[in-house]
XYZ file of C-alpha atoms in Angstrom:
759
model
C 0.000 0.000 0.000
C 1.043 3.643 -0.341
C 1.884 4.191 3.302
C 4.169 1.133 3.411
C 6.922 2.513 1.192
C 6.776 5.891 2.927
C 7.011 4.282 6.326
C 9.949 2.106 5.239
C 11.755 5.164 3.877
C 11.147 7.004 7.126
C 12.522 4.095 9.162
C 15.689 3.953 7.037
C 16.154 7.715 7.350
C 15.867 7.572 11.134
C 18.282 4.651 11.358
C 20.798 6.516 9.150
C 20.654 9.722 11.163
C 20.831 7.844 14.470
C 23.981 6.048 13.312
C 25.871 9.288 12.548
C 27.938 10.944 15.254
C 27.013 14.455 14.033
C 23.687 16.028 14.961
C 21.166 16.888 12.213
C 17.716 18.403 12.308
C 15.255 15.533 12.086
C 12.301 15.621 9.709
C 8.934 15.699 11.451
C 7.806 12.170 12.243
C 4.660 11.119 10.439
C 2.894 8.380 12.348
C 1.358 5.860 9.904
C -2.422 5.481 10.021
C -4.357 2.537 8.597
C -7.198 3.245 6.175
C -9.295 0.257 7.274
C -10.633 -0.820 10.649
C -10.887 -4.387 11.896
C -14.378 -5.893 11.820
C -13.475 -9.421 12.926
C -11.118 -10.776 15.572
C -8.357 -13.224 14.764
C -10.118 -15.897 16.807
C -13.330 -15.429 14.803
C -11.428 -15.375 11.508
C -9.512 -18.575 12.289
C -12.701 -20.383 13.257
C -14.613 -19.176 10.201
C -11.978 -20.421 7.762
C -10.875 -23.489 9.688
C -10.658 -26.879 8.000
C -9.482 -30.044 9.707
C -7.419 -31.016 6.647
C -3.637 -30.939 7.123
C -3.225 -28.904 3.915
C -5.787 -26.649 2.233
C -6.267 -23.160 0.797
C -9.328 -20.918 0.823
C -10.070 -17.507 -0.671
C -11.755 -14.843 1.444
C -14.729 -13.465 -0.526
C -16.163 -11.180 2.156
C -15.139 -7.691 3.286
C -13.325 -8.988 6.357
C -10.653 -6.868 8.010
C -8.467 -8.231 10.781
C -5.718 -6.576 12.765
C -3.054 -7.523 15.281
C 0.157 -6.554 16.989
C 3.392 -8.197 15.856
C 4.700 -10.762 18.358
C 7.600 -12.170 16.319
C 11.024 -10.982 15.259
C 13.331 -12.522 12.683
C 16.276 -10.384 13.842
C 18.069 -13.331 15.466
C 17.616 -15.528 12.370
C 15.466 -18.132 14.102
C 12.095 -17.078 12.652
C 12.134 -17.715 8.892
C 9.921 -15.784 6.470
C 7.040 -15.596 8.908
C 5.242 -12.908 10.844
C 3.170 -13.685 13.930
C 0.455 -11.370 15.247
C -2.119 -11.338 18.040
C -5.159 -9.193 18.846
C -7.537 -8.485 21.710
C -9.116 -11.952 21.354
C -5.819 -13.455 22.542
C -5.506 -15.673 19.459
C -2.298 -15.780 17.435
C -1.999 -15.906 13.638
C 0.921 -16.927 11.423
C 1.559 -15.058 8.160
C 3.918 -16.728 5.679
C 5.782 -14.103 3.591
C 8.628 -14.491 1.107
C 10.670 -11.773 2.820
C 13.663 -11.562 5.142
C 14.666 -8.996 7.784
C 11.057 -8.101 8.477
C 12.007 -6.851 11.943
C 13.235 -3.604 10.337
C 9.664 -2.702 9.438
C 7.513 -4.850 11.710
C 8.910 -4.306 15.186
C 7.445 -6.248 18.090
C 4.266 -4.437 19.136
C 3.651 -2.875 15.710
C -0.039 -2.915 14.794
C -0.914 -4.119 11.295
C -4.350 -3.998 9.663
C -5.140 -6.546 6.940
C -8.163 -6.307 4.579
C -8.595 -9.971 3.651
C -11.043 -9.865 0.730
C -9.651 -11.790 -2.281
C -6.640 -12.993 -0.278
C -5.897 -16.445 1.076
C -5.914 -18.474 4.259
C -5.086 -22.143 4.612
C -2.715 -24.637 6.153
C 0.800 -25.818 5.509
C 1.382 -29.223 7.106
C -1.070 -28.602 9.926
C -0.321 -24.918 10.658
C -3.143 -22.517 9.756
C -1.754 -19.334 8.225
C -2.196 -16.533 5.732
C -0.305 -17.474 2.595
C -0.413 -18.043 -1.148
C -1.934 -21.020 -3.016
C 0.437 -23.799 -4.028
C -0.398 -27.216 -5.490
C 1.281 -30.018 -3.592
C 1.473 -32.695 -6.314
C 2.802 -35.488 -4.108
C -0.374 -35.485 -2.024
C -2.685 -33.921 -4.634
C -3.734 -31.073 -2.323
C -3.574 -27.290 -2.238
C -1.606 -25.720 0.577
C -0.616 -22.258 1.846
C 2.933 -21.242 0.980
C 4.804 -17.911 1.119
C 2.956 -14.761 0.091
C 4.955 -12.830 -2.510
C 6.492 -9.791 -0.824
C 4.843 -7.374 -3.267
C 1.410 -8.877 -2.588
C 1.898 -8.656 1.166
C 2.998 -5.039 0.955
C -0.049 -4.212 -1.185
C -2.466 -5.638 1.383
C -0.972 -4.732 4.773
C -1.584 -1.382 6.473
C 0.657 -0.185 9.296
C -1.087 1.667 12.106
C 0.668 3.808 14.699
C 3.974 3.111 16.400
C 5.006 -0.126 18.159
C 3.401 -0.701 21.565
C 5.082 -3.467 23.571
C 2.243 -3.521 26.118
C 0.042 -5.184 23.492
C 2.178 -8.308 23.191
C 2.561 -9.704 26.688
C 3.091 -13.490 26.491
C 0.341 -15.702 27.874
C 1.323 -18.041 30.709
C 0.671 -21.667 29.761
C 1.937 -25.103 30.723
C 2.953 -27.852 28.290
C 0.059 -30.049 29.375
C -2.421 -27.390 28.204
C -1.857 -28.347 24.568
C 0.545 -31.287 24.327
C -1.129 -34.363 22.811
C -4.224 -32.388 21.847
C -5.001 -32.079 18.126
C -8.680 -31.113 18.130
C -9.610 -28.031 16.125
C -10.385 -25.878 19.150
C -6.994 -26.486 20.785
C -5.119 -26.015 17.510
C -6.854 -22.696 16.852
C -6.283 -21.545 20.425
C -2.534 -22.188 20.580
C -1.174 -22.120 17.009
C 0.765 -18.900 16.443
C 0.420 -17.809 20.078
C 3.139 -16.009 22.042
C 3.425 -17.885 25.345
C 5.514 -18.074 28.492
C 6.271 -21.533 29.939
C 7.791 -21.511 33.417
C 9.732 -24.090 35.381
C 11.019 -26.205 32.498
C 14.442 -27.558 31.540
C 16.295 -28.833 28.497
C 16.585 -32.598 28.771
C 19.766 -32.650 26.651
C 21.620 -29.912 28.604
C 25.064 -31.248 29.547
C 27.253 -28.145 29.527
C 28.419 -28.859 25.971
C 25.425 -29.265 23.660
C 24.269 -26.098 21.858
C 20.841 -24.926 20.710
C 21.481 -26.096 17.156
C 23.997 -28.031 15.140
C 25.970 -25.819 12.769
C 24.701 -27.409 9.566
C 20.968 -27.986 10.153
C 17.920 -26.802 12.066
C 17.874 -28.836 15.257
C 15.244 -30.100 17.675
C 15.883 -29.911 21.408
C 13.449 -30.954 24.132
C 11.925 -28.963 26.969
C 10.358 -30.860 29.864
C 8.439 -29.772 32.938
C 8.597 -31.312 36.403
C 5.800 -33.754 35.477
C 7.671 -35.050 32.437
C 5.546 -33.294 29.791
C 7.755 -32.514 26.801
C 7.864 -29.945 23.997
C 10.078 -29.742 20.898
C 12.166 -26.549 20.577
C 13.203 -25.832 16.970
C 16.328 -23.727 16.448
C 17.714 -22.746 13.055
C 21.392 -23.133 12.354
C 21.187 -19.517 11.134
C 20.069 -18.241 14.572
C 22.652 -15.930 16.117
C 22.394 -17.941 19.345
C 22.842 -21.293 17.581
C 26.224 -21.923 19.188
C 25.176 -20.910 22.714
C 25.346 -23.780 25.166
C 21.985 -25.047 26.391
C 21.308 -23.676 29.894
C 21.353 -26.169 32.716
C 18.586 -26.233 35.320
C 15.110 -24.720 35.540
C 14.328 -21.886 33.168
C 11.383 -19.856 31.923
C 10.981 -19.531 28.160
C 8.991 -17.171 25.970
C 8.282 -18.086 22.375
C 5.871 -18.886 19.578
C 3.876 -22.097 19.311
C 3.511 -23.922 16.026
C 2.127 -27.291 14.949
C 3.469 -29.670 12.324
C 1.724 -32.692 10.813
C 2.754 -34.561 7.671
C -0.523 -36.321 6.953
C -4.099 -36.482 8.083
C -3.394 -39.731 9.903
C -0.325 -38.507 11.810
C -0.700 -37.209 15.354
C 1.357 -34.130 14.607
C 3.941 -32.338 16.744
C 3.724 -29.122 18.743
C 6.832 -27.005 18.188
C 8.258 -23.994 20.009
C 10.335 -21.179 18.491
C 12.485 -18.760 20.479
C 12.658 -15.273 18.976
C 16.062 -14.540 20.527
C 18.241 -15.660 23.408
C 16.478 -13.048 25.559
C 13.452 -15.341 25.540
C 15.343 -17.701 27.870
C 15.353 -16.615 31.519
C 17.400 -18.431 34.149
C 19.611 -21.459 33.882
C 22.798 -19.386 33.902
C 22.469 -18.478 30.205
C 25.538 -16.242 29.508
C 24.798 -13.000 27.742
C 21.120 -13.170 28.616
C 19.278 -10.422 30.431
C 19.307 -12.469 33.640
C 23.020 -13.301 33.313
C 24.697 -10.476 31.384
C 28.383 -10.213 30.514
C 30.466 -7.737 32.499
C 32.618 -5.031 30.907
C 35.815 -7.069 31.047
C 34.136 -9.959 29.209
C 32.741 -7.555 26.583
C 36.217 -6.080 26.014
C 37.691 -9.565 25.511
C 34.926 -10.422 23.037
C 35.532 -7.372 20.803
C 35.005 -7.909 17.061
C 34.593 -11.706 17.193
C 30.873 -11.555 16.447
C 29.763 -11.936 20.081
C 26.589 -10.164 21.079
C 24.141 -10.125 23.936
C 23.487 -8.269 27.168
C 26.234 -6.688 29.264
C 26.184 -4.829 32.570
C 28.371 -1.983 33.810
C 28.539 1.202 35.853
C 28.050 4.558 34.112
C 31.330 6.445 34.652
C 31.070 9.247 32.092
C 30.741 10.190 28.426
C 33.007 11.004 25.491
C 34.241 14.611 25.598
C 33.279 17.217 22.936
C 35.020 17.137 19.531
C 36.547 13.702 20.200
C 36.127 11.250 17.321
C 38.724 8.665 18.378
C 39.171 7.753 22.026
C 42.848 7.083 22.738
C 43.491 8.620 26.155
C 41.794 9.164 29.510
C 41.429 12.873 28.720
C 39.012 11.962 25.931
C 36.436 10.956 28.546
C 34.512 13.272 30.881
C 34.629 11.288 34.144
C 31.765 13.221 35.719
C 28.103 14.160 35.591
C 26.563 16.176 34.210
C 28.593 15.922 30.998
C 28.865 18.424 28.182
C 27.353 16.101 25.576
C 24.590 13.541 25.889
C 25.462 11.414 22.850
C 27.435 8.566 24.487
C 27.901 6.652 27.716
C 31.073 5.082 29.094
C 30.653 1.922 31.202
C 33.081 0.146 33.539
C 33.072 -2.709 36.038
C 34.286 -0.293 38.751
C 32.052 2.771 39.417
C 35.208 4.802 40.232
C 37.131 3.791 37.092
C 38.990 6.526 35.146
C 40.954 4.246 32.779
C 39.453 4.187 29.290
C 41.143 0.852 28.459
C 38.908 -0.796 31.056
C 35.738 0.749 29.657
C 33.103 0.163 27.000
C 31.676 3.034 24.939
C 28.142 3.015 23.597
C 26.297 5.569 21.461
C 22.947 6.975 22.496
C 21.138 7.123 19.130
C 19.617 10.476 18.267
C 15.889 10.682 18.924
C 15.836 7.358 20.781
C 14.364 6.628 24.216
C 17.851 5.528 25.311
C 19.222 9.028 24.762
C 16.252 10.614 26.505
C 16.442 8.306 29.507
C 20.210 7.936 29.935
C 22.135 10.991 28.709
C 24.220 12.464 31.521
C 23.359 16.056 30.608
C 19.804 15.644 31.912
C 20.151 12.436 33.954
C 22.952 13.245 36.384
C 21.440 10.742 38.829
C 22.557 7.867 36.562
C 26.265 8.573 37.205
C 27.912 5.561 38.921
C 24.692 3.564 38.625
C 24.679 0.085 37.053
C 22.810 -0.429 33.782
C 22.291 -3.260 31.282
C 22.750 -2.792 27.544
C 22.224 -5.114 24.589
C 24.293 -5.116 21.396
C 27.313 -6.461 19.512
C 30.720 -6.192 21.168
C 32.702 -4.257 18.557
C 35.004 -1.251 18.259
C 33.355 2.160 18.530
C 35.183 5.509 18.239
C 38.472 3.619 18.135
C 37.966 1.934 21.502
C 36.132 -1.038 22.971
C 32.433 -0.548 22.422
C 28.957 -1.874 21.811
C 27.340 -1.449 18.410
C 23.952 -2.356 16.955
C 21.891 -0.900 19.807
C 19.073 1.155 18.240
C 18.108 2.847 21.497
C 14.720 1.177 21.872
C 13.563 0.465 25.416
C 13.803 -3.271 24.796
C 17.591 -2.907 24.404
C 18.549 -1.358 27.752
C 17.592 -1.571 31.415
C 18.103 1.314 33.835
C 17.623 1.440 37.599
C 14.548 3.198 38.896
C 14.967 6.936 38.460
C 14.255 9.304 41.331
C 10.919 10.994 40.639
C 11.151 14.419 39.038
C 7.467 15.087 38.800
C 4.288 13.166 39.244
C 0.653 13.000 38.299
C -1.969 14.905 40.248
C -4.742 12.519 39.185
C -4.823 8.773 38.605
C -7.731 6.615 37.461
C -6.545 3.137 36.449
C -8.952 0.289 35.720
C -6.499 -2.170 34.038
C -9.054 -2.761 31.281
C -6.787 -4.088 28.531
C -3.174 -4.396 29.711
C -0.768 -3.549 32.482
C -0.165 0.208 32.115
C 3.293 1.104 30.814
C 3.818 3.893 33.375
C 3.353 1.565 36.363
C 6.198 -0.417 37.954
C 6.062 -4.205 38.255
C 8.873 -5.033 40.675
C 9.789 -8.647 41.387
C 12.041 -8.802 44.469
C 11.983 -12.602 44.721
C 10.249 -15.541 43.085
C 9.411 -15.963 39.415
C 5.855 -14.572 39.386
C 4.772 -10.976 38.992
C 1.560 -8.977 38.618
C -0.368 -9.329 35.367
C -3.609 -8.108 33.789
C -6.667 -10.314 33.625
C -10.208 -9.845 32.348
C -13.210 -11.661 33.791
C -16.894 -10.918 33.262
C -15.954 -7.919 31.071
C -13.910 -6.344 33.872
C -10.155 -5.883 33.703
C -7.941 -5.838 36.792
C -4.402 -6.519 38.016
C -3.769 -9.852 39.722
C -0.972 -11.827 41.350
C -0.538 -15.398 42.592
C 2.279 -17.692 43.599
C 0.610 -20.648 41.861
C 2.905 -22.506 39.432
C 5.747 -20.162 40.367
C 9.348 -21.005 41.175
C 11.942 -19.886 43.707
C 9.725 -18.677 46.562
C 9.250 -16.582 48.587
C 7.184 -14.505 46.188
C 7.719 -10.821 46.897
C 6.118 -8.901 44.024
C 5.128 -5.246 43.993
C 2.712 -3.383 41.758
C 3.610 0.298 42.064
C 1.770 3.363 40.805
C 3.338 6.125 38.753
C 4.822 8.944 40.855
C 2.034 10.858 42.612
C 2.410 14.622 43.018
C 0.614 14.757 46.350
C 1.746 18.304 47.017
C -0.001 19.809 43.993
C -2.997 17.456 43.822
C -6.325 19.174 44.473
C -7.593 16.057 46.227
C -5.119 14.036 48.258
C -7.400 11.007 48.546
C -6.268 7.582 47.325
C -8.591 4.591 46.888
C -8.824 1.208 45.180
C -10.741 -2.074 45.235
C -9.528 -5.566 46.111
C -10.736 -9.104 45.585
C -9.160 -12.346 46.811
C -9.466 -16.107 46.435
C -7.914 -17.815 49.447
C -7.247 -21.354 48.131
C -6.700 -22.481 51.753
C -3.592 -20.317 52.041
C -2.592 -19.253 55.543
C 0.707 -17.603 54.609
C -0.093 -15.270 51.672
C -0.284 -11.572 52.557
C -1.350 -8.419 50.736
C -0.113 -5.010 51.930
C -0.179 -1.404 50.733
C 2.673 1.067 51.283
C 3.622 4.686 50.668
C 7.118 4.740 49.092
C 9.512 7.468 48.019
C 10.973 5.257 45.273
C 9.594 2.976 42.596
C 12.127 0.422 43.876
C 10.873 -0.889 47.244
C 14.351 -2.150 48.122
C 15.777 1.354 47.719
C 12.933 3.306 49.338
C 13.876 5.291 52.439
C 10.214 6.095 53.102
C 8.173 2.917 53.434
C 4.954 3.429 55.403
C 2.303 0.720 55.602
C -1.280 1.903 55.106
C -4.375 0.392 56.683
C -7.093 0.229 54.001
C -10.160 -1.967 54.020
C -9.334 -5.035 51.917
C -11.114 -8.187 50.827
C -11.158 -11.135 53.196
C -9.775 -14.447 51.945
C -11.866 -17.575 52.253
C -10.498 -21.083 52.651
C -11.774 -22.063 49.195
C -11.072 -21.174 45.579
C -14.141 -18.925 45.489
C -13.387 -15.268 44.852
C -14.642 -12.752 47.378
C -16.696 -9.761 46.381
C -14.845 -6.584 45.477
C -14.157 -4.448 48.545
C -13.508 -0.712 48.474
C -10.466 0.466 50.396
C -12.204 3.561 51.679
C -10.700 7.013 51.262
C -7.014 7.011 52.230
C -5.835 10.521 53.082
C -2.285 11.102 51.794
C -2.042 14.732 52.921
C 0.690 13.943 55.467
C 2.947 13.284 52.450
C 2.048 16.591 50.778
C 5.684 17.675 50.949
C 6.519 16.035 47.631
C 6.226 13.097 45.270
C 5.582 9.513 46.368
C 4.444 6.118 45.074
C 1.839 3.653 46.337
C 2.996 0.050 46.298
C 0.744 -3.021 46.403
C 2.800 -5.861 47.858
C 2.057 -9.573 47.385
C 4.126 -11.755 49.673
C 4.029 -15.530 50.138
C 6.678 -17.936 51.451
C 6.903 -21.438 50.048
C 3.585 -23.175 50.611
C 1.297 -25.853 49.233
C -1.321 -23.190 48.486
C -1.215 -19.559 47.431
C -3.972 -16.968 47.524
C -4.751 -14.927 44.414
C -5.113 -11.182 44.995
C -6.719 -8.716 42.593
C -6.557 -4.895 42.465
C -8.822 -2.619 40.434
C -10.068 0.975 40.089
C -7.013 2.673 41.571
C -7.767 6.368 41.991
C -5.872 9.387 43.243
C -6.865 13.035 43.211
C -10.378 12.138 42.028
C -12.199 12.904 45.262
C -12.228 9.281 46.465
C -15.218 7.069 47.164
C -16.825 9.295 49.788
C -20.539 9.328 48.975
C -21.901 12.601 47.637
C -23.745 14.769 50.094
C -27.183 13.167 50.009
C -30.220 15.216 49.134
C -33.859 14.299 48.786
C -33.256 13.650 45.087
C -30.112 11.491 45.133
C -30.602 8.990 47.975
C -32.873 6.127 48.844
C -35.231 7.402 51.566
C -35.435 4.051 53.360
C -35.909 5.844 56.682
C -39.481 6.685 55.599
C -40.472 3.039 55.054
C -41.836 2.614 58.588
C -40.675 1.265 61.930
C -37.793 -1.237 61.813
C -38.969 -4.811 62.165
C -37.554 -8.305 61.855
C -40.784 -9.421 60.193
C -40.872 -10.060 56.434
C -43.145 -7.626 54.638
C -43.437 -5.229 51.728
C -42.022 -1.819 52.657
C -42.651 1.386 50.665
C -40.901 4.731 51.184
C -42.381 8.191 50.752
C -40.547 8.654 47.451
C -41.628 5.276 46.096
C -38.830 2.794 46.919
C -40.352 -0.673 47.397
C -38.700 -3.544 49.314
C -40.540 -6.855 48.793
C -40.097 -10.015 50.884
C -37.857 -8.039 53.182
C -37.198 -7.080 56.771
C -36.495 -3.454 57.696
C -33.446 -3.239 59.973
C -31.672 -0.138 61.293
C -28.487 1.082 62.943
C -28.213 1.176 66.709
C -25.881 1.482 69.677
C -26.069 -2.257 70.369
C -27.022 -5.404 68.479
C -30.653 -6.156 69.288
C -32.798 -7.187 66.327
C -33.958 -5.140 64.381
C -31.165 -2.706 65.337
C -27.476 -3.431 64.628
C -24.302 -1.444 65.313
C -22.649 -2.163 61.939
C -25.443 -0.451 59.956
C -24.523 2.801 61.651
C -25.725 6.288 60.840
C -27.198 7.855 57.743
C -24.614 9.297 55.361
C -23.784 12.816 56.496
C -25.315 12.392 59.948
C -23.849 11.578 63.348
C -27.163 11.268 65.150
C -29.699 9.604 62.829
C -29.403 5.892 62.253
C -29.663 4.463 58.728
C -32.482 2.065 57.804
C -31.632 -1.079 55.852
C -34.134 -3.041 53.737
C -32.962 -6.655 54.146
C -33.765 -8.862 51.162
C -34.761 -12.470 51.804
C -32.789 -15.240 50.061
C -35.613 -17.747 50.269
C -36.251 -19.101 46.743
C -40.014 -19.229 47.285
C -40.144 -15.527 48.246
C -37.131 -13.734 46.808
C -36.342 -10.319 48.260
C -36.140 -7.321 45.918
C -35.587 -3.565 46.229
C -36.975 -1.372 43.437
C -36.652 2.388 43.042
C -39.197 4.806 41.648
C -38.398 6.434 38.274
C -35.342 8.631 38.904
C -34.722 11.727 36.779
C -31.496 13.437 35.739
C -29.280 10.452 34.919
C -26.500 8.987 37.055
C -22.681 8.908 36.968
C -22.036 6.826 40.091
C -23.983 4.449 42.353
C -22.899 3.605 45.886
C -24.340 1.858 48.939
C -23.429 -0.263 51.948
C -24.371 -3.901 52.321
C -23.802 -6.729 54.764
C -25.308 -9.638 56.713
C -26.970 -8.913 60.040
C -27.862 -12.539 60.696
C -25.692 -15.660 60.501
C -25.748 -15.764 56.673
C -22.281 -16.074 55.096
C -23.139 -16.606 51.438
C -24.352 -13.437 49.706
C -25.068 -12.857 46.045
C -27.271 -10.189 44.539
C -27.699 -8.349 41.231
C -28.098 -4.621 40.589
C -29.930 -3.701 37.367
C -30.297 -0.185 36.019
C -33.232 -0.015 33.616
C -34.559 2.489 31.108
C -37.978 1.932 29.533
C -38.021 -1.558 31.016
C -34.691 -2.623 29.439
C -31.513 -3.288 31.428
C -28.812 -0.791 30.423
C -26.311 -1.554 33.196
C -25.945 -4.533 35.496
C -23.550 -5.664 38.230
C -23.440 -8.872 40.267
C -21.977 -8.895 43.777
C -20.927 -12.271 45.233
C -19.274 -12.960 48.582
C -19.271 -16.552 49.778
C -17.472 -15.901 53.066
C -19.128 -12.837 54.557
C -18.077 -11.669 57.996
C -21.264 -11.320 60.010
C -22.176 -7.715 60.888
C -19.392 -6.153 58.839
C -20.218 -3.276 56.501
C -19.146 -3.677 52.874
C -19.274 -1.016 50.168
C -20.524 -1.214 46.600
C -19.382 1.722 44.424
C -19.389 1.808 40.631
C -19.070 4.568 38.067
C -21.559 4.556 35.203
C -22.928 6.793 32.491
C -26.717 6.925 32.542
C -28.595 9.807 30.962
C -32.301 10.545 31.284
C -34.832 8.659 33.411
C -33.983 5.289 34.963
C -34.852 2.844 37.730
C -32.662 0.752 40.039
C -33.583 -2.846 40.910
C -31.670 -5.013 43.400
C -32.513 -8.733 43.461
C -31.305 -11.392 45.891
C -29.879 -14.263 43.806
C -30.427 -16.835 46.579
C -27.003 -18.533 46.185
C -27.855 -21.380 48.602
C -30.955 -22.206 46.552
C -32.805 -22.812 49.802
C -36.514 -22.687 50.603
C -35.716 -21.426 54.103
C -34.774 -17.905 55.193
C -31.125 -17.723 54.138
C -28.633 -15.484 52.282
C -30.297 -12.318 53.602
C -28.554 -9.122 52.511
C -29.099 -5.675 54.040
C -28.843 -2.547 51.855
C -28.460 0.969 53.283
C -27.130 4.466 52.581
C -27.863 4.132 48.845
C -26.850 7.333 47.014
C -26.031 8.298 43.443
C -24.331 11.144 41.624
C -26.781 12.795 39.221
C -25.582 13.314 35.653
C -26.917 16.846 35.572
């Protein structure tokens, strides 16, 4: 397409200018925009054009447009003439293209949009893929082979810039797919970017390499249960000659499937994109086991590449083109120029012969984040850098680093400024401006979606190397300049019989908990873990006042900690808010609160109760707050919102299946932007579940379900949800009777119901 050639030219221009030591004015960057919009997910597309045959080809005759983010890279030489993409459905798709070095144009995280009408989808030896028709005479079948490069470039549309947050690998185990060849499993896992933890190479002996030098080679991964998976490595991969790591490792890679005939069982295969996809096992030159500066100096110009680690000790001085003496380095910070860094094994080194020099490419994130003109704090700090160990500016250096954030790792920077508002719902991915810090153990926080709600979650299940000490940390918060200094969030937990897992919340003055000199534990309301796998209801933290830290910029850290155990709880965090005014209910008026106090005198008898404004509680008791627990009055119900003298009344909905309790509002005018109320169990009921429906003209326009299977008796819980309702509406709350009992059970009390009007 037209934008493709322009985008390629732009990429080449940027690479050229970044490689030059002189500074030039850059042309304005034009961000590519696709002309089409996806109208079908990859999962839907794969299912629609699926055939069980091992080889076939089909032509798309409908106006179907798919899209996805690139998950593959052929930079290392291990992925051959193929592009892998994924989309919001989580499915992966293989695209076979007669083209090399695609990583120059299709970086990991790059979105591509593909109008499929009149193009082809099929299989090549069991793997479903986009490709080009080819007649396989030996078996008298059509199959999908490489798309001609010109055809691919005419159909693909590039959209935006690469976004690595879109291509997080999915955690799986070998047993999830191994031995399964049904269509559903094949569609689910073929072409998918996955992470497999706690596996090992069965052939690792300290000598054997990933591949033989003259042929693509199969090696075998196995988990602790003996499940095995073939790892295919090309003899053209730049890590071919690396020795297989010994011991437990985690691997990230792309799943493929190969079958030679309809009657064969087929083989699942795994492809590493680069050596960085192997974590653990003492892999030299990997991110987890980088080379030091001395090793990088000894490996100069012999083709070695990988990750190295060193202390930042300075930068090349102005007007120096060849470094040949110590005076050619500025051993200080800030430096005059921000175009290079000098690294050493000793943070106090001033001997250039013991140093490595690396360029900070113009316009790159690396230059922005690491130049010593603006980042004086980085001086004498240890960093990791990826590249080829080769001469630069006449001295030992690293070349081939483009300056992308996937090619360097810096320590946590001291906060310079912060946000004055935060409203994070984790709807699609872990936000890129948050910090996911793993102090010990292999597991960290990740995003999950359930029942159309996204949230952050963490568990020690299937992890290695406990204890698990993982932190999810907010961006820097500018508490000083925030109009509201209130912080709030929601939690949910599944206990799984764990007695050792803990969840804590801290105020920190660093995004690195290990380096924080301010580390104050907060005391929010949090969900209560049950002894089962059932998830609790979501619990609001309440409004946490951060004004005592209004002297500057701080972080909030959510800490998951669990020592080695047979069981681990799963904790979930959602709706993290700062500077938004918190969850304090709006000041109630006659028009934005349920007037339950006008329903009559509190009574433990089941009845139909009607308020002055028209709220109706059916098959319900009417309880109230009080100074002691004596039915129908209970301490936990407390006072009306905004009052310190008048007790709240609480319609209490029966969970008896033969007379289900409901609470229905009159028609409410003016719309609604937020609904909030308290709920709880006054009696001995521990299993609550109820549904809230917002209706307009008799149709449900918004619904929530609250479930808590381990309720603490006489404890107040809070329901609070934002919404966007305009015009007239009604609210209906229905007891879902989770025990399915014909006796009086699962009774839930509702009180202090208020809403924010939309106008």
